[in-house]
Amino acid sequence: MAVTGVLRPGFVQMRVMDLEAAIIHYRDRIGLEMSGEPVDGRAYLRGFDEFDRHSIVLREAKQPGLDMMAFKVRSDNDLDRFAGRLNGMGVKVETVPAGEQPGVGRRIRFVTPTKHTIDLYTEMALAKEGPMISNPDLWHKEPRGMRATRFDHCALSGIDIDGSAKIFTDALDFEISERAVDEPSNTRLAIFLTCSNKAHDVAFLGHGEDGKLHHASFLLESWHDVGHAADVIARYQISRDIGPTRHGITRGQTIYFFDPSGNRNETFAGGYQYYPDNPLREWSSDQAGKGIFYYEGRLNDTFLTALT
Amino acid sequence: MAVTGVLRPGFVQMRVMDLEAAIIHYRDRIGLEMSGEPVDGRAYLRGFDEFDRHSIVLREAKQPGLDMMAFKVRSDNDLDRFAGRLNGMGVKVETVPAGEQPGVGRRIRFVTPTKHTIDLYTEMALAKEGPMISNPDLWHKEPRGMRATRFDHCALSGIDIDGSAKIFTDALDFEISERAVDEPSNTRLAIFLTCSNKAHDVAFLGHGEDGKLHHASFLLESWHDVGHAADVIARYQISRDIGPTRHGITRGQTIYFFDPSGNRNETFAGGYQYYPDNPLREWSSDQAGKGIFYYEGRLNDTFLTALT
Amino acid sequence: MAVTGVLRPGFVQMRVMDLEAAIIHYRDRIGLEMSGEPVDGRAYLRGFDEFDRHSIVLREAKQPGLDMMAFKVRSDNDLDRFAGRLNGMGVKVETVPAGEQPGVGRRIRFVTPTKHTIDLYTEMALAKEGPMISNPDLWHKEPRGMRATRFDHCALSGIDIDGSAKIFTDALDFEISERAVDEPSNTRLAIFLTCSNKAHDVAFLGHGEDGKLHHASFLLESWHDVGHAADVIARYQISRDIGPTRHGITRGQTIYFFDPSGNRNETFAGGYQYYPDNPLREWSSDQAGKGIFYYEGRLNDTFLTALT
Amino acid sequence: MAVTGVLRPGFVQMRVMDLEAAIIHYRDRIGLEMSGEPVDGRAYLRGFDEFDRHSIVLREAKQPGLDMMAFKVRSDNDLDRFAGRLNGMGVKVETVPAGEQPGVGRRIRFVTPTKHTIDLYTEMALAKEGPMISNPDLWHKEPRGMRATRFDHCALSGIDIDGSAKIFTDALDFEISERAVDEPSNTRLAIFLTCSNKAHDVAFLGHGEDGKLHHASFLLESWHDVGHAADVIARYQISRDIGPTRHGITRGQTIYFFDPSGNRNETFAGGYQYYPDNPLREWSSDQAGKGIFYYEGRLNDTFLTALT
């Protein structure tokens, strides 16, 4: 396909209450690489299979949660084009100057109806020891911890998820791959959006409070590694939410857990290849539990309540 | 990303010498689904996880090999746009009328410098029992044989692979993800092209004779299933080429074997996620063996010679 | 080691309320092979990788539960030797004549303090299409359903599990591999016994009612197949108890579910190799939850209550 | 079963030409644990899942190869009993005094007709940081390198393998699980022997020269880890022999490679559970290639020639 516009979720900036504990969690347990030492109270990390210098930013703060989720777009022109479209939809667009994060160019920023801050950018410095490109080996050194290969997506919770999704589809050319609907009220319970061949790049989950982070998710190589992630979680007494299990929605094989500040993480593998000519997959409210957790067939309590 | 233009390899039509034997191979061993009974001397099959009615066409003929490889494009406008670009490059474009294959709309056709026939189309009927979309389960019935989920790509062999690749990049907006170069002569040995987040959607391999099919490839879920494919190959005495092994190029975990007519097949899993901002990965001629077979570090004899 | 005495759990006879439904469950879902048609209201099945003609006997009855668990011993002499030892311990021994089950020789029978009927036997006819032995392939036909390879063990629930375990260790030369103890009362909560290199061949679980079957367990090849078993369970709406997860005790990777009559089944993979010079592994009552379910760290409600 | 006599392959002492390079190979690549620093020119290692203090002994020498393979037996009485039986068969028995290796009690020693030195012992000190036994976790720290869990077996090459096997069956109560026979000459090509539920604990391979080590083998958890072992081998340019593949004999999923001194190693997973009532599995000479390498169906050249 002609690959234009939004390429992928580029990074997420999350608030953590103890930066040192967070680094141990994301670096040693999830297995991310540090991009240098923390600066300005923020630590920058990336999966070992990511070229760009960072995809996870941890900012020390008094409360956990999401600062912003940022998407990388293909060209500088795209930034202007998207800014124009957003303005056209009545969405206010701000600019974040280059260098606010190390190695990151100018960003345009908007806030969704669900009160999530979204950035778009086109320039990020490459990691010093990113994936090899000349007669490349698989990795520089063996993956450690949960062996996460890359930051994959976020799920964001709030009230008007239809409104937020509409910005992604109409202004940013995302597709809706799957959704769950409460038929009586015709309310969207969950909307999964993709700008790629992945089943989702961002999801919006209906919730009574805006601006919430449901989870930040990391890609694993296989179900075998999902099991290994569960071993790591148990061994180091990481707070586990649910899994290993499988999603009906996206079919991903998954485990959920919490970072030391209470932000939910997911490590997952699998899922189908998405193409924009795929029919929309829909879940009715009585089957939404199976959609979220295919094996359990129902949600666990914390899944809907433990948000940051 | 804005998903426009070529979506994916849509189908491949291959010649087989004994249609019945070929059906047993592709349906029962690789695990594809038949889309109805053969018509006009052609059998139509698809992976259980594909929505469109067919992705593999087997045509009974006196010699094995490739009739054509076809790519699905997003819109009818794209067909005209690509025809214009091809013409602009001096590539002759023909039209194949709708209905030449059951359920397939009009196609535009061109021949590459390596003498491979390539079709583009935008309409194909959905399979009768494709993936579920309403509260979907993983599958209708358990995958069988090698449990191939979908047709993935072809590798095509010929002389002027640079010329063929140029059409895909310049007219069809493909990217080159990896390539192997013979430095002394500056000849491309192999070029891997993608129109998606997959490491490759089509590959051209340098070879002294034009118009050759190197292999047609099917996607598996995991390395575990690559091992199971090897078990199936050994159990049913399918002619095996090489594997289970891993490619350095694309990192796919793979096994190669031959259909009863001698067409090479691959079943594979894994590989990295490709994005168009990825640096080009290059292999020098002395490391090309490792690039093709990462574990063996060298090519086997048949890999370069057994083509159809 | 000199392999004498009890070889392994040979078969279990369970009561089911609807024989036809049970056959669909054990044959098509778990993937066992029928050893001929049912006779005398009993169906006989085995894993595809078992030589003996049956390891699972399903008897139609008004209530689910365990008729008896039977262990195969190496020689006819062993039967007499064990009968003598049992008598010496004051355990009453009966004889079940050859032919009570098709293909099975004479059995000696005793009842444990937990009121479980245990049989020992030395002769069973070979399956008609058991594992190949002359230039053997892996299997005759591809494993189906959950791809269970063999019947592995049972867990039996009752009050005086110390007394039952003592018969297995003192009369039958089993070893205790692991146990969980309630320290305040010095009560055994669970005792895992082995007569082999497996982490357990039978387990006794403390429970307020005697004679109960906790579960009958089947061996899978890998964690990948545990995931596939979960897919099968969800796809066919089999009643699932818990899993995929891992046991702390034995380290097995596991999923629990119920047959249509309510008997609990387990399919599992992995676990350590046991040797009789291994130190005893002990679990304290406050960690018993982690011992049973290593990922969850606690028992689910049904695990202790849903017995047959 | 009554577990008496020989428990398992306890350790192997191999000669290596560069102790430091060997330690890097066995510790960092295969993933074994050092049992303290080298003493007397010998390094002592074990798999992370082994209780005893060592199972691999590397002795610096001018030539690679096998010093001795040692089996742990259950009791001191067994040592005397086996010594008596060996003497009765005309096999000369020597004694190696306690302490010749750190932590190891007295050994009895004999030499097989194939000129392999075999030791039997009953006492070895426990590792300082062996597997946990009180509310045990899976491991102390994450497995590294190939993630080998334990030393598993050796294959030994020589002329009169029937004679060597006879000592193991008649004096030491081993069983023959599988064998390959050259029918015209009625010569045994390969004999696989077990003292446990494993498909083999030692193998003898027919070869024109006596006293040769074919390979020392380490257990992995799964086929996934066999693939990871292949990744490690390629990444660190370890000399690879063959694999990932599967054995027809034992069904193990395997990869072969060489340590820096040329001793062949295997890391493998899977294989069936053996019981002494299993029928003997036999391979004819024309199918022996498939027996050794199930996928390839034939031996590679080095397999028969590269011995130490």
PDB file of N, CA and C in Angstrom, chain C residues 204-248:
ATOM      1  N   PHE C 204      -2.997 -36.514  46.378  1.00  0.00           N
ATOM      2  CA  PHE C 204      -4.122 -36.509  47.306  1.00  0.00           C
ATOM      3  C   PHE C 204      -4.302 -35.101  47.847  1.00  0.00           C
ATOM      4  N   LEU C 205      -5.535 -34.626  47.769  1.00  0.00           N
ATOM      5  CA  LEU C 205      -5.845 -33.263  48.194  1.00  0.00           C
ATOM      6  C   LEU C 205      -6.806 -33.322  49.365  1.00  0.00           C
ATOM      7  N   GLY C 206      -6.470 -32.596  50.422  1.00  0.00           N
ATOM      8  CA  GLY C 206      -7.328 -32.592  51.608  1.00  0.00           C
ATOM      9  C   GLY C 206      -8.698 -32.012  51.303  1.00  0.00           C
ATOM     10  N   HIS C 207      -9.738 -32.692  51.759  1.00  0.00           N
ATOM     11  CA  HIS C 207     -11.111 -32.281  51.461  1.00  0.00           C
ATOM     12  C   HIS C 207     -12.015 -32.910  52.508  1.00  0.00           C
ATOM     13  N   GLY C 208     -13.086 -32.233  52.821  1.00  0.00           N
ATOM     14  CA  GLY C 208     -13.956 -32.701  53.898  1.00  0.00           C
ATOM     15  C   GLY C 208     -14.781 -33.922  53.586  1.00  0.00           C
ATOM     16  N   GLU C 209     -14.807 -34.323  52.348  1.00  0.00           N
ATOM     17  CA  GLU C 209     -15.613 -35.487  51.977  1.00  0.00           C
ATOM     18  C   GLU C 209     -14.717 -36.495  51.276  1.00  0.00           C
ATOM     19  N   ASP C 210     -14.903 -37.752  51.570  1.00  0.00           N
ATOM     20  CA  ASP C 210     -14.035 -38.789  51.010  1.00  0.00           C
ATOM     21  C   ASP C 210     -14.499 -39.252  49.628  1.00  0.00           C
ATOM     22  N   GLY C 211     -13.598 -39.912  48.943  1.00  0.00           N
ATOM     23  CA  GLY C 211     -13.947 -40.626  47.714  1.00  0.00           C
ATOM     24  C   GLY C 211     -14.126 -39.745  46.499  1.00  0.00           C
ATOM     25  N   LYS C 212     -13.639 -38.534  46.585  1.00  0.00           N
ATOM     26  CA  LYS C 212     -13.901 -37.577  45.518  1.00  0.00           C
ATOM     27  C   LYS C 212     -12.782 -37.580  44.468  1.00  0.00           C
ATOM     28  N   LEU C 213     -13.199 -37.383  43.236  1.00  0.00           N
ATOM     29  CA  LEU C 213     -12.250 -37.159  42.140  1.00  0.00           C
ATOM     30  C   LEU C 213     -12.047 -35.661  41.983  1.00  0.00           C
ATOM     31  N   HIS C 214     -10.810 -35.226  42.121  1.00  0.00           N
ATOM     32  CA  HIS C 214     -10.540 -33.817  41.836  1.00  0.00           C
ATOM     33  C   HIS C 214     -10.339 -33.607  40.347  1.00  0.00           C
ATOM     34  N   HIS C 215      -9.457 -34.367  39.746  1.00  0.00           N
ATOM     35  CA  HIS C 215      -9.327 -34.282  38.292  1.00  0.00           C
ATOM     36  C   HIS C 215      -8.568 -35.469  37.731  1.00  0.00           C
ATOM     37  N   ALA C 216      -8.820 -35.717  36.458  1.00  0.00           N
ATOM     38  CA  ALA C 216      -8.032 -36.659  35.659  1.00  0.00           C
ATOM     39  C   ALA C 216      -7.269 -35.827  34.643  1.00  0.00           C
ATOM     40  N   SER C 217      -5.992 -36.134  34.471  1.00  0.00           N
ATOM     41  CA  SER C 217      -5.097 -35.233  33.742  1.00  0.00           C
ATOM     42  C   SER C 217      -4.449 -35.913  32.546  1.00  0.00           C
ATOM     43  N   PHE C 218      -4.279 -35.122  31.492  1.00  0.00           N
ATOM     44  CA  PHE C 218      -3.736 -35.611  30.235  1.00  0.00           C
ATOM     45  C   PHE C 218      -2.518 -34.782  29.852  1.00  0.00           C
ATOM     46  N   LEU C 219      -1.555 -35.456  29.269  1.00  0.00           N
ATOM     47  CA  LEU C 219      -0.293 -34.795  28.930  1.00  0.00           C
ATOM     48  C   LEU C 219      -0.357 -34.166  27.543  1.00  0.00           C
ATOM     49  N   LEU C 220       0.124 -32.933  27.446  1.00  0.00           N
ATOM     50  CA  LEU C 220       0.300 -32.263  26.161  1.00  0.00           C
ATOM     51  C   LEU C 220       1.791 -32.104  25.884  1.00  0.00           C
ATOM     52  N   GLU C 221       2.104 -31.751  24.651  1.00  0.00           N
ATOM     53  CA  GLU C 221       3.505 -31.677  24.264  1.00  0.00           C
ATOM     54  C   GLU C 221       4.187 -30.403  24.754  1.00  0.00           C
ATOM     55  N   SER C 222       3.458 -29.301  24.860  1.00  0.00           N
ATOM     56  CA  SER C 222       4.121 -28.028  25.128  1.00  0.00           C
ATOM     57  C   SER C 222       3.116 -26.970  25.591  1.00  0.00           C
ATOM     58  N   TRP C 223       3.644 -25.897  26.092  1.00  0.00           N
ATOM     59  CA  TRP C 223       2.855 -24.715  26.458  1.00  0.00           C
ATOM     60  C   TRP C 223       2.052 -24.207  25.257  1.00  0.00           C
ATOM     61  N   HIS C 224       2.622 -24.337  24.059  1.00  0.00           N
ATOM     62  CA  HIS C 224       1.886 -23.968  22.861  1.00  0.00           C
ATOM     63  C   HIS C 224       0.585 -24.764  22.777  1.00  0.00           C
ATOM     64  N   ASP C 225       0.651 -26.031  23.104  1.00  0.00           N
ATOM     65  CA  ASP C 225      -0.549 -26.860  23.045  1.00  0.00           C
ATOM     66  C   ASP C 225      -1.495 -26.573  24.213  1.00  0.00           C
ATOM     67  N   VAL C 226      -0.970 -26.089  25.332  1.00  0.00           N
ATOM     68  CA  VAL C 226      -1.860 -25.627  26.410  1.00  0.00           C
ATOM     69  C   VAL C 226      -2.682 -24.444  25.902  1.00  0.00           C
ATOM     70  N   GLY C 227      -2.037 -23.548  25.175  1.00  0.00           N
ATOM     71  CA  GLY C 227      -2.767 -22.427  24.578  1.00  0.00           C
ATOM     72  C   GLY C 227      -3.801 -22.916  23.566  1.00  0.00           C
ATOM     73  N   HIS C 228      -3.401 -23.874  22.758  1.00  0.00           N
ATOM     74  CA  HIS C 228      -4.350 -24.421  21.782  1.00  0.00           C
ATOM     75  C   HIS C 228      -5.516 -25.104  22.502  1.00  0.00           C
ATOM     76  N   ALA C 229      -5.238 -25.791  23.602  1.00  0.00           N
ATOM     77  CA  ALA C 229      -6.316 -26.413  24.373  1.00  0.00           C
ATOM     78  C   ALA C 229      -7.304 -25.339  24.842  1.00  0.00           C
ATOM     79  N   ALA C 230      -6.771 -24.200  25.271  1.00  0.00           N
ATOM     80  CA  ALA C 230      -7.645 -23.100  25.692  1.00  0.00           C
ATOM     81  C   ALA C 230      -8.497 -22.611  24.524  1.00  0.00           C
ATOM     82  N   ASP C 231      -7.911 -22.560  23.340  1.00  0.00           N
ATOM     83  CA  ASP C 231      -8.676 -22.168  22.149  1.00  0.00           C
ATOM     84  C   ASP C 231      -9.815 -23.159  21.891  1.00  0.00           C
ATOM     85  N   VAL C 232      -9.503 -24.438  22.013  1.00  0.00           N
ATOM     86  CA  VAL C 232     -10.520 -25.483  21.790  1.00  0.00           C
ATOM     87  C   VAL C 232     -11.638 -25.349  22.824  1.00  0.00           C
ATOM     88  N   ILE C 233     -11.240 -25.125  24.065  1.00  0.00           N
ATOM     89  CA  ILE C 233     -12.223 -24.985  25.153  1.00  0.00           C
ATOM     90  C   ILE C 233     -13.157 -23.811  24.883  1.00  0.00           C
ATOM     91  N   ALA C 234     -12.583 -22.692  24.470  1.00  0.00           N
ATOM     92  CA  ALA C 234     -13.413 -21.509  24.204  1.00  0.00           C
ATOM     93  C   ALA C 234     -14.272 -21.725  22.960  1.00  0.00           C
ATOM     94  N   ARG C 235     -13.667 -22.295  21.928  1.00  0.00           N
ATOM     95  CA  ARG C 235     -14.379 -22.461  20.656  1.00  0.00           C
ATOM     96  C   ARG C 235     -15.615 -23.346  20.817  1.00  0.00           C
ATOM     97  N   TYR C 236     -15.487 -24.410  21.618  1.00  0.00           N
ATOM     98  CA  TYR C 236     -16.587 -25.366  21.745  1.00  0.00           C
ATOM     99  C   TYR C 236     -17.363 -25.160  23.054  1.00  0.00           C
ATOM    100  N   GLN C 237     -17.100 -24.028  23.694  1.00  0.00           N
ATOM    101  CA  GLN C 237     -17.831 -23.674  24.907  1.00  0.00           C
ATOM    102  C   GLN C 237     -17.819 -24.786  25.950  1.00  0.00           C
ATOM    103  N   ILE C 238     -16.660 -25.383  26.096  1.00  0.00           N
ATOM    104  CA  ILE C 238     -16.439 -26.345  27.181  1.00  0.00           C
ATOM    105  C   ILE C 238     -16.321 -25.557  28.477  1.00  0.00           C
ATOM    106  N   SER C 239     -16.881 -26.093  29.540  1.00  0.00           N
ATOM    107  CA  SER C 239     -16.835 -25.384  30.818  1.00  0.00           C
ATOM    108  C   SER C 239     -15.407 -25.368  31.338  1.00  0.00           C
ATOM    109  N   ARG C 240     -14.855 -24.164  31.447  1.00  0.00           N
ATOM    110  CA  ARG C 240     -13.459 -23.991  31.860  1.00  0.00           C
ATOM    111  C   ARG C 240     -13.402 -23.664  33.344  1.00  0.00           C
ATOM    112  N   ASP C 241     -12.437 -24.254  34.039  1.00  0.00           N
ATOM    113  CA  ASP C 241     -12.253 -23.936  35.447  1.00  0.00           C
ATOM    114  C   ASP C 241     -11.248 -22.796  35.584  1.00  0.00           C
ATOM    115  N   ILE C 242     -10.003 -23.040  35.196  1.00  0.00           N
ATOM    116  CA  ILE C 242      -8.961 -22.019  35.307  1.00  0.00           C
ATOM    117  C   ILE C 242      -7.827 -22.366  34.360  1.00  0.00           C
ATOM    118  N   GLY C 243      -7.122 -21.316  33.918  1.00  0.00           N
ATOM    119  CA  GLY C 243      -5.974 -21.515  33.046  1.00  0.00           C
ATOM    120  C   GLY C 243      -6.208 -20.894  31.693  1.00  0.00           C
ATOM    121  N   PRO C 244      -5.205 -20.832  30.845  1.00  0.00           N
ATOM    122  CA  PRO C 244      -3.851 -21.372  30.988  1.00  0.00           C
ATOM    123  C   PRO C 244      -3.083 -20.701  32.136  1.00  0.00           C
ATOM    124  N   THR C 245      -2.457 -21.527  32.925  1.00  0.00           N
ATOM    125  CA  THR C 245      -1.637 -21.012  34.003  1.00  0.00           C
ATOM    126  C   THR C 245      -0.536 -22.051  34.287  1.00  0.00           C
ATOM    127  N   ARG C 246       0.187 -21.826  35.369  1.00  0.00           N
ATOM    128  CA  ARG C 246       1.249 -22.753  35.729  1.00  0.00           C
ATOM    129  C   ARG C 246       1.075 -23.137  37.189  1.00  0.00           C
ATOM    130  N   HIS C 247       1.365 -24.375  37.499  1.00  0.00           N
ATOM    131  CA  HIS C 247       1.446 -24.785  38.897  1.00  0.00           C
ATOM    132  C   HIS C 247       2.800 -24.402  39.478  1.00  0.00           C
ATOM    133  N   GLY C 248       2.817 -23.902  40.703  1.00  0.00           N
ATOM    134  CA  GLY C 248       4.083 -23.838  41.431  1.00  0.00           C
ATOM    135  C   GLY C 248       4.533 -25.259  41.750  1.00  0.00           C
TER     136      GLY C 248
END
